[in-house]
Amino acid sequence: MDYTLHPLSDQTVAIEFPQKIDRAIHMKIRQIGLLLDDKQPKWLIEYVPAFASIAIHYDVKMLNLQTPNDLPYDIVTTELTNILQELNEIEVEAPRTVKIPVFYGGSTGPDLEEVAKHNGKTPNEVIDIHTNGEYTVYMLGFAPGFPYMGGMSTDIATPRKNKPRLAIPAGSVGIAGEQTGIYPIETPGGWQIIGQTPLALFNPENEEAPTLLQAGDQIRFYAITEEEFHNWKENGK
Amino acid sequence: MIRVLEPGLLSTIQDEGRKGYQRYGIIVNGVMDPFALQVANLLVGNDIEEAAIEVTLTGPTLRFEEETLIAVCGADFSALLDDKPLPLWRPVLVGKGSILNMKFSKKGCRALIAVAGGLDVPVVMDSKSTYIRAGIGGFKGRSLEKEDILPTNSLSLINQKILNLIKKQSSASTGFKTVPWSISEVFLKTEYERSTVRVLKGRQYDEFSPDSQKLFWSETFKLSTQSDRMGYRLDGPVLERKVSTDLLSEAVAFGTIQVPADGQPIVLLADRQTIGGYPKIGQVASVDLPILAQKKPGEAVQFEEITHREAQQLYRKREQDVQLLKIAINSKIAF
């Protein structure tokens, strides 16, 4: 699969794949991340994976620049191209499956009815379709630990709210167009909120894994009752 | 220890940012003006990346509960130390109980107050930077409030050497306890007083109409009132993209210039989200980010094209200049 390299800034290079949301491209991007984790080039500050690209922020101070004409970008892309030659040797472990409990509807899922009505379904049918899907986390962004997921059935696709809400509580599960997502922290937002999970998606105290989800995870939702939701919130399980 | 008597409009603790966590959707934060942070730290003898207090438009009033050394760099706030005008861009001795009143900015938007030894706040995910929305980093994950007490670290050998030098050198005639040297005006002018901000073509530059491309370089853009640490929304001629295909969201950088559907560009800054989905018309050269950081809402900017090669060479030179400054300061305190 062909990729190209482009400068994103004077300290960042982007590796770009064909612009589409695609499992094979996603796997390549995961492989690049693993390869960089393994090689740890000294100029690497961090990499940021997305749907069809991965950006690499580099530290110009850590490059071996000889003459004033040496271009940091040239050195980084040369080394990067060498590293990427080993791309096909990297094995990607089978993805984790993360099960997310959700209390659908009620006061914490105020838009469940609207999503049902928009699609000519009952609220229970919406829950069935949402919990039957298997979702892939392509990347995290927008907020700490917010998963951009693919795989939602178009049968429950619903446009965003006309007027965004000023505050959507952490844990809210929503639908926007053909996407579904979970709000890790309270933020304003225009998604249709169909339920809430008692799980914490953002745990800043855990520096090794500050977010519950990571790119590559497979997600399944399952329904819990209001009582189970409150117990979980109070007792942590 | 520093006591906050008045917090000012937006005073936060920032360092060079939280690097290494963007893949989790955790934003970088950090100072808006990295050059001012580096210089302020060097002047008081701190590590270059130590955290400082970033103040905005209307500054805080602070009381220093013990003798220390500070340097204020960046915008020219009409700051007073114990009621006397505070010199900028140089290390200044503050006595126990001294009061720094930052007042308000006369020129520029943001200043950094570096304190010898640095601020003793928790390092969260490798950084002391304040991430207000997530409530982490800095002082209790928020901007400073009245009566906050900021702990400071004890002085290192280098901090102490500069402090001793000041005590020895300061003369009664100037009335100020500082050193007879500061960052050269000429040097600062070249860093801050450009009328244009240099910009590289963005990844989707070619997708904009030829007219829009021309306007992007020829016209001025005004910072709207919706301009903050996250980004500057610019008012100016409408920039039109010729293609209508949606882009897939992808990583952005400090200084990325995006154009949403309304055709009014947004420059992404220190508190930017980790990824963005709008077409990128340009990318501000790293060396000119401090110029942009010092613009206030209502002020205008004009963009000037620069090649990627030039931007990288200028950035290398900037890094060298900061290193030379460090060497120069070290030579001053060698005795």
Coordinates of C-alpha atoms in Angstrom, one line a residue:
Chain A
M1 CA 0.0 0.0 0.0
D2 CA 1.5 3.3 -1.1
Y3 CA 2.0 6.2 1.3
T4 CA 3.6 9.6 0.8
L5 CA 5.5 11.9 3.1
H6 CA 4.6 15.6 3.5
P7 CA 5.7 18.4 5.8
L8 CA 2.8 19.4 8.2
S9 CA 4.9 22.1 9.9
D10 CA 8.6 22.9 10.1
Q11 CA 8.8 20.3 12.9
T12 CA 6.3 17.7 11.8
V13 CA 6.1 15.2 8.9
A14 CA 2.9 13.4 7.9
I15 CA 2.7 10.0 6.4
E16 CA -0.4 9.9 4.2
F17 CA -2.4 7.0 2.8
P18 CA -5.3 7.2 0.3
Q19 CA -8.0 9.4 1.9
K20 CA -10.6 6.8 3.1
I21 CA -11.7 5.1 6.2
D22 CA -10.5 1.6 5.6
R23 CA -9.5 -1.3 7.9
A24 CA -6.4 -2.1 5.9
I25 CA -5.1 1.5 6.0
H26 CA -5.9 1.5 9.7
M27 CA -3.8 -1.6 10.2
K28 CA -0.8 0.0 8.4
I29 CA -1.0 3.0 10.6
R30 CA -1.1 0.9 13.7
Q31 CA 2.0 -1.0 12.4
I32 CA 3.8 2.3 11.9
G33 CA 3.0 3.3 15.5
L34 CA 4.3 -0.1 16.8
L35 CA 7.4 0.2 14.6
L36 CA 8.2 3.6 16.0
D37 CA 7.6 2.4 19.5
D38 CA 10.1 -0.3 18.8
K39 CA 12.8 1.8 17.1
Q40 CA 12.5 4.9 19.3
P41 CA 14.4 7.2 17.0
K42 CA 16.0 9.9 19.3
W43 CA 14.4 12.7 17.3
L44 CA 10.9 11.4 17.8
I45 CA 8.7 13.5 20.1
E46 CA 5.5 11.7 19.4
Y47 CA 3.3 10.4 16.7
V48 CA -0.4 11.1 16.2
P49 CA -2.4 8.5 14.2
A50 CA -5.6 9.5 12.3
F51 CA -7.9 7.7 9.9
A52 CA -5.6 7.8 6.9
S53 CA -2.4 9.5 8.1
I54 CA 0.0 9.5 10.9
A55 CA 1.8 12.7 11.9
I56 CA 5.3 12.6 13.4
H57 CA 6.5 15.5 15.5
Y58 CA 10.3 15.6 15.6
D59 CA 12.9 17.4 17.7
V60 CA 15.3 19.4 15.5
K61 CA 17.8 19.6 18.4
M62 CA 18.2 15.9 18.4
L63 CA 19.2 15.6 14.7
N64 CA 22.8 15.2 13.6
L65 CA 23.0 18.3 11.5
Q66 CA 26.4 18.9 10.0
T67 CA 26.3 21.9 7.7
P68 CA 24.1 25.0 7.8
N69 CA 22.4 23.7 4.6
D70 CA 21.4 20.4 6.1
L71 CA 17.6 20.3 6.3
P72 CA 16.0 18.7 9.3
Y73 CA 13.2 17.3 7.2
D74 CA 15.6 15.6 4.8
I75 CA 17.3 13.8 7.6
V76 CA 14.1 12.8 9.3
T77 CA 12.4 11.5 6.1
T78 CA 15.5 9.6 5.1
E79 CA 15.7 7.8 8.5
L80 CA 12.0 7.3 8.5
T81 CA 12.0 5.7 5.0
N82 CA 14.7 3.3 6.3
I83 CA 12.6 2.5 9.3
L84 CA 9.5 1.9 7.3
Q85 CA 11.2 -0.7 5.2
E86 CA 10.7 -3.0 8.1
L87 CA 7.0 -2.3 8.2
N88 CA 5.9 -5.6 6.8
E89 CA 7.8 -7.5 9.5
I90 CA 5.8 -5.9 12.3
E91 CA 3.0 -8.1 13.6
V92 CA 0.0 -6.4 15.0
E93 CA -1.6 -8.2 17.9
A94 CA -5.2 -9.1 17.7
P95 CA -7.2 -6.0 18.8
R96 CA -8.6 -5.8 22.3
T97 CA -12.3 -6.0 22.7
V98 CA -13.7 -3.5 25.2
K99 CA -17.2 -4.0 26.4
I100 CA -19.0 -0.8 27.4
P101 CA -22.0 -0.9 29.7
V102 CA -24.6 1.8 28.8
F103 CA -27.9 2.8 30.5
Y104 CA -29.9 3.9 27.4
G105 CA -32.7 6.5 27.5
G106 CA -33.9 8.2 30.7
S107 CA -32.7 11.6 31.8
T108 CA -29.1 10.6 30.8
G109 CA -30.1 9.6 27.3
P110 CA -32.5 12.4 26.4
D111 CA -32.3 12.0 22.6
L112 CA -33.1 8.3 22.4
E113 CA -36.7 9.0 21.4
E114 CA -35.6 11.5 18.7
V115 CA -33.1 9.0 17.2
A116 CA -35.9 6.4 17.2
K117 CA -38.4 8.7 15.6
H118 CA -36.0 10.0 13.0
N119 CA -35.3 6.4 11.8
G120 CA -38.9 5.1 12.2
K121 CA -38.0 2.7 15.0
T122 CA -38.9 2.1 18.6
P123 CA -36.3 3.1 21.3
N124 CA -35.8 -0.6 22.0
E125 CA -35.0 -1.2 18.4
V126 CA -32.4 1.6 18.5
I127 CA -30.8 0.0 21.6
D128 CA -30.8 -3.5 19.8
I129 CA -29.1 -2.1 16.8
H130 CA -26.6 0.0 18.8
T131 CA -25.6 -3.0 21.0
N132 CA -25.4 -5.4 18.1
G133 CA -22.8 -3.4 16.3
E134 CA -19.0 -4.1 16.5
Y135 CA -17.1 -0.9 16.3
T136 CA -13.4 -0.1 15.6
V137 CA -11.6 2.8 17.3
Y138 CA -9.7 4.5 14.4
M139 CA -8.3 7.3 16.5
L140 CA -8.7 9.4 19.6
G141 CA -9.2 13.1 19.5
F142 CA -11.6 16.0 20.1
A143 CA -11.3 15.5 23.8
P144 CA -8.9 13.2 25.9
G145 CA -9.9 9.6 25.2
F146 CA -12.8 10.5 22.8
P147 CA -12.9 7.6 20.3
Y148 CA -13.6 8.1 16.6
M149 CA -15.4 4.9 15.8
G150 CA -16.4 3.2 12.6
G151 CA -19.0 0.5 12.2
M152 CA -22.3 2.0 13.3
S153 CA -25.4 0.8 11.4
T154 CA -26.8 3.5 9.1
D155 CA -30.3 2.3 10.3
I156 CA -29.8 4.6 13.4
A157 CA -27.9 7.4 11.8
T158 CA -29.2 10.8 12.9
P159 CA -28.0 14.3 12.2
R160 CA -26.5 16.4 14.9
K161 CA -28.8 18.6 17.0
N162 CA -29.6 22.0 15.5
K163 CA -28.5 23.7 18.6
P164 CA -25.5 22.2 20.4
R165 CA -25.9 21.7 24.2
L166 CA -23.6 23.8 26.4
A167 CA -22.6 20.9 28.6
I168 CA -22.8 17.2 27.8
P169 CA -21.9 15.1 30.9
A170 CA -18.9 12.8 30.9
G171 CA -19.8 9.2 29.8
S172 CA -22.6 10.3 27.5
V173 CA -23.0 8.0 24.5
G174 CA -24.1 9.8 21.3
I175 CA -24.8 9.7 17.6
A176 CA -23.8 12.2 15.0
G177 CA -24.6 11.4 11.4
E178 CA -23.2 7.9 10.9
Q179 CA -20.8 8.0 13.8
T180 CA -21.2 7.0 17.4
G181 CA -19.0 8.2 20.2
I182 CA -18.6 8.6 24.0
Y183 CA -17.9 12.0 25.7
P184 CA -14.9 11.4 28.2
I185 CA -15.2 14.8 29.9
E186 CA -18.0 17.4 30.1
T187 CA -17.9 19.5 27.0
P188 CA -20.4 21.4 24.8
G189 CA -21.6 19.4 21.9
G190 CA -24.2 18.7 19.3
W191 CA -24.5 14.9 19.3
Q192 CA -27.7 13.1 19.9
I193 CA -27.3 11.6 23.4
I194 CA -28.9 8.2 23.7
G195 CA -27.4 6.9 26.9
Q196 CA -24.6 7.1 29.4
T197 CA -21.8 4.7 30.5
P198 CA -20.6 4.6 34.2
L199 CA -17.1 3.9 33.0
A200 CA -14.4 6.6 33.1
L201 CA -12.8 7.1 29.7
F202 CA -10.2 9.6 30.9
N203 CA -8.0 8.7 33.9
P204 CA -5.2 11.3 34.1
E205 CA -3.7 9.7 37.2
N206 CA -2.8 6.7 35.2
E207 CA 0.0 8.1 33.1
E208 CA 0.8 4.8 31.4
A209 CA -2.7 4.5 30.1
P210 CA -4.6 7.8 30.7
T211 CA -7.5 6.7 28.5
L212 CA -9.7 3.7 28.7
L213 CA -9.7 3.2 24.9
Q214 CA -6.9 3.3 22.3
A215 CA -6.7 3.3 18.6
G216 CA -7.3 -0.2 17.2
D217 CA -9.7 -1.3 20.0
Q218 CA -12.9 -3.2 19.1
I219 CA -15.9 -1.9 21.0
R220 CA -19.2 -3.6 22.0
F221 CA -21.9 -1.8 23.9
Y222 CA -24.3 -3.6 26.2
A223 CA -27.4 -2.3 27.9
I224 CA -27.6 -2.0 31.7
T225 CA -30.6 -0.9 33.9
E226 CA -30.8 2.5 35.6
E227 CA -30.2 0.7 39.0
E228 CA -27.1 -1.0 37.7
F229 CA -25.9 2.3 36.3
H230 CA -26.2 4.1 39.6
N231 CA -24.6 1.2 41.5
W232 CA -21.7 1.2 39.1
K233 CA -21.2 4.9 39.5
E234 CA -21.3 4.7 43.3
N235 CA -19.3 1.5 43.8
G236 CA -17.0 1.6 40.7
K237 CA -18.4 -1.6 39.3
Chain B
M1 CA 6.1 30.9 47.8
I2 CA 4.1 33.3 45.9
R3 CA 0.7 34.6 47.1
V4 CA -1.9 35.7 44.4
L5 CA -3.4 39.0 45.6
E6 CA -5.3 39.5 42.3
P7 CA -5.4 36.8 39.6
G8 CA -5.7 39.0 36.5
L9 CA -7.7 38.1 33.4
L10 CA -6.2 34.7 32.6
S11 CA -3.0 33.7 34.5
T12 CA -2.0 30.1 34.1
I13 CA 1.1 28.0 34.7
Q14 CA 2.6 26.8 31.4
D15 CA 5.8 25.1 30.2
E16 CA 6.7 24.0 26.7
G17 CA 3.6 21.7 26.7
R18 CA 2.5 18.2 27.3
K19 CA 4.2 16.2 24.6
G20 CA 3.7 12.5 23.9
Y21 CA 0.0 12.2 24.7
Q22 CA -1.7 13.6 21.6
R23 CA -2.4 10.1 20.4
Y24 CA -4.8 9.8 23.4
G25 CA -6.6 13.0 22.4
I26 CA -4.7 14.9 25.2
I27 CA -3.8 18.3 24.0
V28 CA -0.4 19.9 24.2
N29 CA -1.2 23.2 26.0
G30 CA 2.0 25.0 26.9
V31 CA 3.0 28.7 26.5
M32 CA 1.7 30.7 23.6
D33 CA 5.1 32.4 23.3
P34 CA 7.8 29.7 23.5
F35 CA 10.7 32.2 22.9
A36 CA 9.7 34.4 25.8
L37 CA 9.5 31.4 28.1
Q38 CA 13.0 30.2 27.1
V39 CA 14.6 33.6 27.6
A40 CA 12.8 34.2 30.9
N41 CA 14.1 30.9 32.2
L42 CA 17.6 31.5 31.1
L43 CA 17.7 34.9 32.7
V44 CA 17.0 33.6 36.2
G45 CA 19.1 30.5 35.7
N46 CA 16.4 27.9 35.2
D47 CA 16.3 25.0 32.8
I48 CA 15.0 26.3 29.5
E49 CA 11.8 24.3 29.6
E50 CA 10.8 25.2 33.3
A51 CA 7.2 26.3 33.8
A52 CA 6.4 30.0 34.3
I53 CA 3.2 32.1 34.9
E54 CA 1.6 33.2 31.6
V55 CA -0.4 36.3 32.1
T56 CA -2.9 37.8 29.6
L57 CA -3.9 41.4 28.8
T58 CA -4.7 42.3 32.5
G59 CA -2.1 40.9 34.7
P60 CA -2.1 39.6 38.3
T61 CA -0.8 41.1 41.5
L62 CA 1.6 38.8 43.3
R63 CA 3.4 38.9 46.6
F64 CA 6.7 37.1 47.0
E65 CA 6.9 35.5 50.4
E66 CA 10.7 35.1 50.3
E67 CA 13.6 36.7 48.5
T68 CA 14.0 35.4 44.9
L69 CA 14.8 36.3 41.3
I70 CA 12.3 36.8 38.6
A71 CA 12.3 37.7 34.9
V72 CA 9.4 39.0 32.9
C73 CA 9.5 38.5 29.2
G74 CA 7.1 38.9 26.3
A75 CA 4.5 41.7 26.1
D76 CA 5.2 45.0 27.7
F77 CA 2.9 45.2 30.7
S78 CA 3.3 48.4 32.6
A79 CA 4.3 46.3 35.5
L80 CA 5.3 47.7 38.9
L81 CA 7.5 46.1 41.5
D82 CA 6.9 47.7 44.8
D83 CA 5.5 50.7 42.9
K84 CA 8.5 51.2 40.6
P85 CA 8.4 50.3 36.9
L86 CA 9.8 46.8 36.4
P87 CA 12.5 46.4 33.7
L88 CA 11.7 43.6 31.2
W89 CA 13.9 41.0 29.7
R90 CA 16.3 41.0 32.6
P91 CA 16.7 39.2 35.9
V92 CA 15.4 41.2 38.9
L93 CA 15.9 40.6 42.6
V94 CA 12.6 40.6 44.5
G95 CA 12.8 41.0 48.3
K96 CA 10.8 39.2 50.8
G97 CA 7.3 40.7 50.9
S98 CA 7.7 42.5 47.5
I99 CA 4.6 43.1 45.5
L100 CA 4.6 42.7 41.7
N101 CA 1.6 44.4 40.1
M102 CA 1.5 43.4 36.4
K103 CA -1.1 46.1 35.6
F104 CA -2.1 45.7 31.9
S105 CA -0.4 45.2 28.6
K106 CA 0.6 48.3 26.8
K107 CA 2.1 46.5 23.8
G108 CA 1.5 42.8 23.1
C109 CA -0.9 40.4 24.7
R110 CA 1.0 37.9 26.9
A111 CA 3.9 38.0 29.3
L112 CA 5.7 35.2 31.2
I113 CA 6.9 35.5 34.7
A114 CA 9.8 33.1 35.4
V115 CA 10.7 32.5 39.0
A116 CA 14.2 31.2 40.0
G117 CA 14.0 27.5 40.9
G118 CA 10.7 27.2 39.1
L119 CA 7.2 26.5 40.3
D120 CA 6.7 23.5 42.5
V121 CA 3.5 22.1 41.1
P122 CA 2.8 18.5 40.2
V123 CA 4.1 17.2 36.9
V124 CA 1.1 15.6 35.2
M125 CA 1.9 13.5 32.1
D126 CA 5.4 15.0 31.8
S127 CA 4.3 18.6 32.0
K128 CA 3.3 21.3 34.4
S129 CA 1.1 23.0 31.8
T130 CA -2.5 23.9 32.8
Y131 CA -5.2 22.0 30.9
I132 CA -8.3 23.9 32.0
R133 CA -11.0 21.9 30.3
A134 CA -9.7 18.6 31.7
G135 CA -8.9 20.2 35.0
I136 CA -5.3 18.9 35.2
G137 CA -1.8 20.3 35.4
G138 CA -0.7 23.7 36.5
F139 CA -2.1 24.9 39.8
K140 CA -5.1 22.6 40.6
G141 CA -5.9 22.3 36.9
R142 CA -7.2 25.9 36.6
S143 CA -6.2 29.5 36.1
L144 CA -4.9 31.4 39.2
E145 CA -7.4 32.7 41.7
K146 CA -7.2 35.2 44.5
E147 CA -5.4 33.9 47.6
D148 CA -3.8 31.0 45.8
I149 CA -0.4 30.2 47.2
L150 CA 2.1 28.9 44.6
P151 CA 5.0 26.9 46.0
T152 CA 8.4 27.5 44.5
N153 CA 11.4 25.2 44.4
S154 CA 14.6 26.0 46.3
L155 CA 17.3 27.7 44.3
S156 CA 19.9 25.8 42.3
L157 CA 23.5 26.7 42.2
I158 CA 23.0 28.7 39.0
N159 CA 20.0 30.5 40.4
Q160 CA 22.0 31.4 43.4
K161 CA 25.0 32.6 41.4
I162 CA 22.8 35.1 39.4
L163 CA 21.2 36.2 42.6
N164 CA 24.6 36.8 44.3
L165 CA 25.8 38.7 41.2
I166 CA 22.8 41.0 41.3
K167 CA 23.4 41.8 45.0
K168 CA 27.0 42.6 44.2
Q169 CA 26.4 44.7 41.1
S170 CA 23.3 46.6 41.6
S171 CA 23.9 50.2 42.4
A172 CA 21.9 52.5 44.5
S173 CA 21.6 54.9 41.7
T174 CA 19.2 52.9 39.5
G175 CA 17.2 52.0 42.5
F176 CA 16.6 48.6 41.1
K177 CA 18.3 45.4 42.0
T178 CA 19.1 44.0 38.6
V179 CA 22.2 43.4 36.4
P180 CA 23.7 46.0 34.0
W181 CA 22.9 43.6 31.1
S182 CA 19.7 42.5 29.4
I183 CA 18.5 41.0 26.2
S184 CA 19.6 43.4 23.4
E185 CA 16.8 45.6 21.9
V186 CA 18.0 44.9 18.4
F187 CA 17.7 41.2 19.0
L188 CA 14.2 41.6 20.4
K189 CA 13.1 43.8 17.5
T190 CA 14.0 41.2 15.0
E191 CA 12.1 38.6 17.0
Y192 CA 8.9 40.6 17.6
E193 CA 8.7 43.7 15.3
R194 CA 8.0 42.1 12.0
S195 CA 4.9 43.5 10.3
T196 CA 4.1 40.2 8.7
V197 CA 3.9 36.6 9.9
R198 CA 5.7 34.1 7.7
V199 CA 3.6 31.2 6.6
L200 CA 4.3 28.0 4.7
K201 CA 1.7 26.7 2.2
G202 CA -0.6 24.2 3.8
R203 CA -1.4 20.8 2.5
Q204 CA -4.6 21.9 0.8
Y205 CA -3.3 25.3 -0.4
D206 CA -3.7 24.2 -4.0
E207 CA -7.4 23.4 -3.5
F208 CA -8.2 27.1 -2.9
S209 CA -9.2 29.3 -5.9
P210 CA -6.4 31.4 -7.4
D211 CA -8.2 34.5 -6.2
S212 CA -8.3 33.3 -2.7
Q213 CA -4.7 32.3 -2.8
K214 CA -3.8 35.8 -3.8
L215 CA -6.0 37.4 -1.2
F216 CA -4.5 35.2 1.5
W217 CA -1.1 36.8 0.9
S218 CA -2.2 40.3 0.0
E219 CA -4.9 41.2 2.5
T220 CA -4.8 41.8 6.2
F221 CA -6.9 39.6 8.6
K222 CA -8.2 40.9 11.9
L223 CA -8.2 38.8 15.0
S224 CA -11.9 38.5 16.0
T225 CA -13.1 38.7 19.6
Q226 CA -13.3 34.9 19.5
S227 CA -9.6 34.5 19.7
D228 CA -8.0 32.7 22.6
R229 CA -5.3 30.2 23.5
M230 CA -7.1 27.6 21.5
G231 CA -7.0 29.6 18.3
Y232 CA -7.4 32.9 16.5
R233 CA -10.5 33.3 14.4
L234 CA -9.6 35.8 11.7
D235 CA -11.9 38.2 9.9
G236 CA -11.0 39.1 6.3
P237 CA -11.8 38.3 2.7
V238 CA -13.7 35.0 2.3
L239 CA -11.3 32.2 1.2
E240 CA -12.9 29.8 -1.2
R241 CA -12.0 26.2 -1.7
K242 CA -12.6 24.9 -5.2
V243 CA -13.2 21.2 -4.3
S244 CA -16.1 20.2 -2.0
T245 CA -14.9 16.8 -0.9
D246 CA -14.8 16.4 2.9
L247 CA -11.4 15.7 4.4
L248 CA -10.8 13.0 6.9
S249 CA -9.8 14.5 10.3
E250 CA -6.0 14.3 10.9
A251 CA -3.3 15.7 13.1
V252 CA -2.7 19.5 13.2
A253 CA 0.2 21.5 14.6
F254 CA 0.9 24.7 16.5
G255 CA 0.2 27.4 13.9
T256 CA -1.9 25.4 11.5
I257 CA -4.2 27.7 9.5
Q258 CA -7.5 26.0 8.8
V259 CA -10.4 27.3 6.7
P260 CA -13.9 26.1 7.7
A261 CA -16.9 26.4 5.3
D262 CA -17.5 30.1 6.1
G263 CA -14.1 30.9 4.4
Q264 CA -12.7 32.7 7.5
P265 CA -9.4 31.2 8.6
I266 CA -8.6 29.9 12.1
V267 CA -5.0 29.7 13.3
L268 CA -4.6 26.8 15.8
L269 CA -2.5 27.7 18.8
A270 CA -1.4 26.3 22.2
D271 CA -4.7 24.8 23.4
R272 CA -5.7 23.4 19.9
Q273 CA -7.4 20.0 19.7
T274 CA -5.1 17.2 18.6
I275 CA -6.8 16.7 15.2
G276 CA -8.8 18.8 12.8
G277 CA -10.9 18.2 9.8
Y278 CA -10.9 21.5 7.9
P279 CA -8.7 22.2 4.9
K280 CA -5.3 23.6 5.8
I281 CA -4.3 26.7 3.7
G282 CA -1.1 27.5 5.6
Q283 CA 1.2 26.8 8.5
V284 CA 2.8 29.5 10.5
A285 CA 6.6 29.2 10.6
S286 CA 7.7 28.3 14.2
V287 CA 9.9 31.3 14.5
D288 CA 7.0 33.6 14.0
L289 CA 4.6 32.0 16.5
P290 CA 5.8 34.5 19.2
I291 CA 4.7 37.4 17.0
L292 CA 1.3 35.9 16.6
A293 CA 1.1 35.1 20.3
Q294 CA 1.5 38.8 21.1
K295 CA -1.4 40.0 18.8
K296 CA -4.6 41.1 20.6
P297 CA -8.1 40.6 19.5
G298 CA -8.9 43.5 17.1
E299 CA -5.4 43.7 15.8
A300 CA -4.5 42.8 12.2
V301 CA -2.1 40.3 10.7
Q302 CA -0.7 39.9 7.3
F303 CA 0.9 36.7 5.9
E304 CA 4.1 36.4 3.9
E305 CA 5.0 33.3 2.1
I306 CA 8.1 31.4 3.2
T307 CA 9.4 28.0 1.9
H308 CA 9.7 25.0 4.2
R309 CA 13.5 25.1 3.8
E310 CA 13.7 28.7 4.9
A311 CA 11.4 28.0 7.9
Q312 CA 13.6 25.1 9.0
Q313 CA 16.8 27.1 8.6
L314 CA 15.3 30.0 10.6
Y315 CA 14.2 27.6 13.3
R316 CA 17.7 26.2 13.5
K317 CA 19.1 29.7 13.8
R318 CA 16.6 30.5 16.6
E319 CA 17.7 27.4 18.5
Q320 CA 21.3 28.4 18.1
D321 CA 20.6 32.0 19.3
V322 CA 19.0 30.7 22.4
Q323 CA 22.0 28.4 23.0
L324 CA 24.3 31.4 22.5
L325 CA 22.3 33.4 25.0
K326 CA 22.7 30.6 27.5
I327 CA 26.5 30.6 27.0
A328 CA 26.6 34.4 27.4
I329 CA 24.7 34.3 30.6
N330 CA 26.9 31.5 32.0
S331 CA 30.0 33.6 31.2
K332 CA 28.5 36.5 33.1
I333 CA 28.2 34.4 36.2
A334 CA 31.4 32.4 35.9
F335 CA 33.1 34.5 38.6

